[in-house]
CSV table of N, CA and C in Angstrom, one decimal:
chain,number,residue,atom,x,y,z
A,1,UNK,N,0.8,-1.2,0.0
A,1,UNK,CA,0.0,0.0,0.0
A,1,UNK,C,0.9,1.2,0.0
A,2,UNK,N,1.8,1.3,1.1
A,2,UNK,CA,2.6,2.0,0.8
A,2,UNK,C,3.5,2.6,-0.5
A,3,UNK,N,3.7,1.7,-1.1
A,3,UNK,CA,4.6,1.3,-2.2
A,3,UNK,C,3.8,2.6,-4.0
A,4,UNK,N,2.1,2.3,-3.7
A,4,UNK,CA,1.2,2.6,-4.3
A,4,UNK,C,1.2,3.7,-4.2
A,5,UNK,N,1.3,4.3,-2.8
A,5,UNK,CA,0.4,5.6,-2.5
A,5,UNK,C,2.4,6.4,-3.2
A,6,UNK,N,3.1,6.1,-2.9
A,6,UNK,CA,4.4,6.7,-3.4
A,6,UNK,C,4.8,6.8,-4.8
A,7,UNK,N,4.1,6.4,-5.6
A,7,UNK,CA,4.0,6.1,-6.8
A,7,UNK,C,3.0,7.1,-7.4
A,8,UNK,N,2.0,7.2,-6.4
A,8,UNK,CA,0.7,7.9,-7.1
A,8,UNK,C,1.1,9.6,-6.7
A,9,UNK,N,2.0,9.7,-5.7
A,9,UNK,CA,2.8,11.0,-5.0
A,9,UNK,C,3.4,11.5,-6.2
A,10,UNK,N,4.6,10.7,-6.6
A,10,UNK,CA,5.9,11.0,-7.8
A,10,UNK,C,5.1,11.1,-8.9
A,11,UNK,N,3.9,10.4,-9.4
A,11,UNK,CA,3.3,10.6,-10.7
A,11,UNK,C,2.6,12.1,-10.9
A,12,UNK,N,1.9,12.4,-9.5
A,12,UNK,CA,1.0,13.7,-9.2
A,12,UNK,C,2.2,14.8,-9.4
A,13,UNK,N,3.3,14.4,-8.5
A,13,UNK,CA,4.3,15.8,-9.0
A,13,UNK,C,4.9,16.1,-10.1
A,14,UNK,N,5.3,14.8,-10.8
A,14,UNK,CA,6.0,14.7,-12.2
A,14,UNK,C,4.8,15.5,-13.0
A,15,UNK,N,3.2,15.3,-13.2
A,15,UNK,CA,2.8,16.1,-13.5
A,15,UNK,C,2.2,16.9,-13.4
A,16,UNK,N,2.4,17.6,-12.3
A,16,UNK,CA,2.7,19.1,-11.8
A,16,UNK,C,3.1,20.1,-12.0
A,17,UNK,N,4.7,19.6,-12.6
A,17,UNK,CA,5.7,20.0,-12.7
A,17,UNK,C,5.7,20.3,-14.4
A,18,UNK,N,5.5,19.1,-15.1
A,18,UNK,CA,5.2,19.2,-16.7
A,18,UNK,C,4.5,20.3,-16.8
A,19,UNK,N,3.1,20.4,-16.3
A,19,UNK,CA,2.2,21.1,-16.3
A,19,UNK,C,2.3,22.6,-16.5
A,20,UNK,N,3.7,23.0,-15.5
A,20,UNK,CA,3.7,24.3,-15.7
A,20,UNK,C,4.8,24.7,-16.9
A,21,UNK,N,5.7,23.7,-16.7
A,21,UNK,CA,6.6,23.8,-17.9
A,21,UNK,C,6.3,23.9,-19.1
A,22,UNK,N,5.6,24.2,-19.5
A,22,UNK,CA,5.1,24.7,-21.0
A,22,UNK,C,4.6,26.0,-20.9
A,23,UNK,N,3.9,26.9,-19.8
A,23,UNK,CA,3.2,28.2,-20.0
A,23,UNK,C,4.9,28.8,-19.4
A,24,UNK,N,5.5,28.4,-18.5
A,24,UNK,CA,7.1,29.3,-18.3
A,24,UNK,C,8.2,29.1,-19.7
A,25,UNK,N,8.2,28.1,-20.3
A,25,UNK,CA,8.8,27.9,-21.6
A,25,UNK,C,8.4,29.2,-22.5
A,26,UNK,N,6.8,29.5,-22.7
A,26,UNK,CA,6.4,30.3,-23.2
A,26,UNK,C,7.2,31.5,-23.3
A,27,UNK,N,6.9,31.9,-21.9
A,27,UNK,CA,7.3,32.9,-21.5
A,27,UNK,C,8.5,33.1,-21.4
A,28,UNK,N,9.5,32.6,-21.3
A,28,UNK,CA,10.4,32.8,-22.0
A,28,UNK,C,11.0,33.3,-23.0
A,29,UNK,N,10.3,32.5,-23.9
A,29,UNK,CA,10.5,32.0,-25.7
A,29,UNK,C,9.8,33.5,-26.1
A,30,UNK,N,8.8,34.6,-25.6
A,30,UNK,CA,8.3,35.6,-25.6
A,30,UNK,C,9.1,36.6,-25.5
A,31,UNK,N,9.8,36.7,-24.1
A,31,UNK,CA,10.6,37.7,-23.7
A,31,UNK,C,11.9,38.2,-24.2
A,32,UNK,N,12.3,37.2,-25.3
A,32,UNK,CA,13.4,37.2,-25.9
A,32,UNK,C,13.2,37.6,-27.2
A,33,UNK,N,11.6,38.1,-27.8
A,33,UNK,CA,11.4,38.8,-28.4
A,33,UNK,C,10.7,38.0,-29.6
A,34,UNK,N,10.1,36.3,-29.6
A,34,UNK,CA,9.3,36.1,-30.2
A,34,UNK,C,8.0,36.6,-30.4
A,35,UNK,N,7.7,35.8,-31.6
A,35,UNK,CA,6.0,35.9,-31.8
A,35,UNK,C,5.3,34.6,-30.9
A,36,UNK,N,4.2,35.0,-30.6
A,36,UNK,CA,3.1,34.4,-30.0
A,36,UNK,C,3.3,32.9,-30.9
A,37,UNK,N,2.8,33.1,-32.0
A,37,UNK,CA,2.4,31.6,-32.9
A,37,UNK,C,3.9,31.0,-32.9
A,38,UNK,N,5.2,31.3,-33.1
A,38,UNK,CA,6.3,31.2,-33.1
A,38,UNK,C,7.1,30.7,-31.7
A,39,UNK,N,6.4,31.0,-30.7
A,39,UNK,CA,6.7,30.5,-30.0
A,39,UNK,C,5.7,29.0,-29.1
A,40,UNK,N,4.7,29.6,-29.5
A,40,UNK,CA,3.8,28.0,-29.4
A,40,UNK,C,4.2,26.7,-30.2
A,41,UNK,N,4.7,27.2,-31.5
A,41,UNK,CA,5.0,26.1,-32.6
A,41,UNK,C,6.4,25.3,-32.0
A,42,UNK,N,7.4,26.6,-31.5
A,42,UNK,CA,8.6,26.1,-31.2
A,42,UNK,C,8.6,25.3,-29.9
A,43,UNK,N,8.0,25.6,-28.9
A,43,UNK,CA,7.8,25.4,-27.4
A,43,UNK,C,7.3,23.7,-27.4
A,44,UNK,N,6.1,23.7,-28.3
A,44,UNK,CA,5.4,22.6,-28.9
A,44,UNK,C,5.8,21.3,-29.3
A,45,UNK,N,7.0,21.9,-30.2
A,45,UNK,CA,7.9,20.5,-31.5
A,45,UNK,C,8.6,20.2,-30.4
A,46,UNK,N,9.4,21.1,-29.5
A,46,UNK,CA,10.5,20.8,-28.3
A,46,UNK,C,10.2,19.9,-27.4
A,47,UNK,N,8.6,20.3,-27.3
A,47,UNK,CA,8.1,19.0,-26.1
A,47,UNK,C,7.8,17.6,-26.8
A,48,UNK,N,7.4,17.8,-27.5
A,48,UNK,CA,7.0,16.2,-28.0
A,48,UNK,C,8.0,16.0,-28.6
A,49,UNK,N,9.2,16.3,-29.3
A,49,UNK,CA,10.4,15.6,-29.8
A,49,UNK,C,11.3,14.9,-28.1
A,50,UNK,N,10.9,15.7,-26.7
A,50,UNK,CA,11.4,15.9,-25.9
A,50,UNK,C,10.2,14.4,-25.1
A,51,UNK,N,9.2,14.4,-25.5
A,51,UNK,CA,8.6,13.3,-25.1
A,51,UNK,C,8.6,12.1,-25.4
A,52,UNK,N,8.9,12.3,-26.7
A,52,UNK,CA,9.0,11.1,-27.5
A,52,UNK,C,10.5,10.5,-27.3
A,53,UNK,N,11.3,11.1,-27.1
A,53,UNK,CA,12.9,10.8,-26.8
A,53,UNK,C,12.8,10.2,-25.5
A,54,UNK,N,12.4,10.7,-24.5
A,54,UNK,CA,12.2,10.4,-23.2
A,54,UNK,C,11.5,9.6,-23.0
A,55,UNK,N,10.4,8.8,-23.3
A,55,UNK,CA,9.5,7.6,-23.1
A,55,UNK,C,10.2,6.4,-23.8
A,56,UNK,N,10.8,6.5,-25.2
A,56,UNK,CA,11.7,5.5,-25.6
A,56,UNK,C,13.2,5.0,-25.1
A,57,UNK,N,13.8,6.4,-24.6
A,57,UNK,CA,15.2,6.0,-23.0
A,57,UNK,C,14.4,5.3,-22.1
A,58,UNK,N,13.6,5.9,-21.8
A,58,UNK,CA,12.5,5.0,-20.1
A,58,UNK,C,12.3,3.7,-20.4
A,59,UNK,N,11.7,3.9,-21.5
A,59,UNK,CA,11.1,2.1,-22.0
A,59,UNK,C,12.2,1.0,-22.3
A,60,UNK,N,12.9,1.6,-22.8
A,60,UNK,CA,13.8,0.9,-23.5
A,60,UNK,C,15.1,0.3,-22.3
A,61,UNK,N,15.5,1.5,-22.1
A,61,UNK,CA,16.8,1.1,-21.1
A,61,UNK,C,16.4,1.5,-19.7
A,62,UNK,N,15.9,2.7,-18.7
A,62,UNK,CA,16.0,2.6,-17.4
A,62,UNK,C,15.1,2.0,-17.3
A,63,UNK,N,13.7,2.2,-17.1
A,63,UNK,CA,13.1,1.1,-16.7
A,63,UNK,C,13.5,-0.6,-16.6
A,64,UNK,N,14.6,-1.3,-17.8
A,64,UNK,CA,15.1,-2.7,-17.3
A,64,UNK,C,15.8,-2.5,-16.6
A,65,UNK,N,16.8,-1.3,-16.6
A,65,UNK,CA,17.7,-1.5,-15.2
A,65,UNK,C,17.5,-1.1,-13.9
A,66,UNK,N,16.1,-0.2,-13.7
A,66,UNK,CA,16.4,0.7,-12.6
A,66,UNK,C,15.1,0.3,-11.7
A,67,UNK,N,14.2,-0.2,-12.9
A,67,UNK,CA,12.9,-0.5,-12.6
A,67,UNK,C,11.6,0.3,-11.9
A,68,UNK,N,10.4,0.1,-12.5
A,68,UNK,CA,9.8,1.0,-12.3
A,68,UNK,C,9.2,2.3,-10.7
A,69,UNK,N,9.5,1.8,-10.1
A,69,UNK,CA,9.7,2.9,-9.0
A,69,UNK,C,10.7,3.9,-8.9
A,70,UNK,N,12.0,2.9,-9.1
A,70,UNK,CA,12.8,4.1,-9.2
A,70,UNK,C,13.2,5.3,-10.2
A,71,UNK,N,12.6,4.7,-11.6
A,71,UNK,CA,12.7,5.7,-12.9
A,71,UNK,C,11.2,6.5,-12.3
A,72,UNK,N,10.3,6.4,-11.6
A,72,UNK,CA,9.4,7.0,-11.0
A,72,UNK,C,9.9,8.1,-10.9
A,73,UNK,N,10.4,7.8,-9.3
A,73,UNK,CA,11.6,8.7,-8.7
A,73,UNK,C,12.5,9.5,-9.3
A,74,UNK,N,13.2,9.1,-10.6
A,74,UNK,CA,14.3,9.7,-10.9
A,74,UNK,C,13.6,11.1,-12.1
A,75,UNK,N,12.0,10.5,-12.8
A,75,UNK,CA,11.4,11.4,-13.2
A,75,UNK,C,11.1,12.4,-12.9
A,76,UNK,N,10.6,12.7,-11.7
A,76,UNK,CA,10.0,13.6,-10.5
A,76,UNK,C,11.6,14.3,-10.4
A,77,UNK,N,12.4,13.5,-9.9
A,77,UNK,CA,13.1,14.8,-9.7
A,77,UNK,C,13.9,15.7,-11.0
A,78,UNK,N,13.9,14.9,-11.7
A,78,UNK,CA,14.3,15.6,-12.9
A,78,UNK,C,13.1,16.7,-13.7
A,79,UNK,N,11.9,16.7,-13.5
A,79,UNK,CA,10.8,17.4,-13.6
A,79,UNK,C,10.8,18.3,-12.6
A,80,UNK,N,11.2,18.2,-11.4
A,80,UNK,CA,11.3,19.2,-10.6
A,80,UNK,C,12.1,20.0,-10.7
A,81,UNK,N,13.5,19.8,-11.5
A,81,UNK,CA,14.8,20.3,-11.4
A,81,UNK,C,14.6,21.3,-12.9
A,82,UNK,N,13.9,20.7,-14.1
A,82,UNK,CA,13.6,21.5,-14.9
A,82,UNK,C,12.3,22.6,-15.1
A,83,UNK,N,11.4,22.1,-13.9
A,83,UNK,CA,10.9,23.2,-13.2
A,83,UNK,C,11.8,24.5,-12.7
A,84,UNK,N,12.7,24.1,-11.9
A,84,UNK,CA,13.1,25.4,-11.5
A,84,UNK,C,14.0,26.1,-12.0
A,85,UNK,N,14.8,25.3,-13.3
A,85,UNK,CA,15.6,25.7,-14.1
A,85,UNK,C,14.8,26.8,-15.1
A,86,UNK,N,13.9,26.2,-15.4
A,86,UNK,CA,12.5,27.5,-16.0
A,86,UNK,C,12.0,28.6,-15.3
A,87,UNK,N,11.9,28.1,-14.1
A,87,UNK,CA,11.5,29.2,-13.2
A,87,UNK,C,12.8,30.5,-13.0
A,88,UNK,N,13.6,30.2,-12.9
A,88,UNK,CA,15.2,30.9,-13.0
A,88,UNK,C,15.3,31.8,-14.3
A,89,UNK,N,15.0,30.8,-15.3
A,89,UNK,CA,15.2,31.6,-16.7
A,89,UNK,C,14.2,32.7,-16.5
A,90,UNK,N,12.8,32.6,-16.3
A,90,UNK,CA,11.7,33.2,-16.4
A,90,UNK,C,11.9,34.4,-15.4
A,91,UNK,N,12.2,34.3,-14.8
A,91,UNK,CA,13.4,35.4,-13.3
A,91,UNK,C,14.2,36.6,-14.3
A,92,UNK,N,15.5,35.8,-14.5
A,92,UNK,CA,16.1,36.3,-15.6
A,92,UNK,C,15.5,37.5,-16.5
A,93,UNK,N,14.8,36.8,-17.5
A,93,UNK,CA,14.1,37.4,-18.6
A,93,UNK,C,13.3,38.3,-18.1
A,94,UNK,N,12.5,38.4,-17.0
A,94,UNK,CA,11.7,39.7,-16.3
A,94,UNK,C,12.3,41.1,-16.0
A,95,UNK,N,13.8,40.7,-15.6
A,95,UNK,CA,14.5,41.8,-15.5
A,95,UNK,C,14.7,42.7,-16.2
């Protein structure tokens, strides 16, 4: 049970974290002097080339070696960490 509820924790934050990562991407991709459509298209192709890269490394190789809780884990923090790598840039660029 435990095992479950930790699983269902790291999945809720990993996307949490996704979540915001696309409207701060934006905003970035703006402040540096795009267009609106231009930066949706670009922001866009980035994530799903970025999704699609990352589900096939998971599936493929960590997941047999690390197995599925801990690629859990290692998602969440890596989602967390490019959370605030975003959050930083988006800092940055306001200035």
């Amino acid at each position: 049970i435990l095992g479950n509820m930790v699983f269902s924790l790291l999945a809720c934050m990993a996307g949490l974290c996704a979540g915001v990562q696309y409207p701060l991407s934006n905003a970035i991709y703006l402040a540096r002097g795009g267009s609106i459509g231009r930066s949706v298209a670009v922001t866009y192709a980035v994530d799903l080339a970025g999704a699609c890269l990352g589900s096939l490394v998971a599936s493929a190789v960590v997941i047999p070696v690390a197995g599925v809780y801990q690629t859990a884990g290692m998602l969440a923090v890596l989602n967390c960490g490019a959370f605030f790598l975003l959050r930083i840039g988006r800092t940055r660029c306001a200035k």
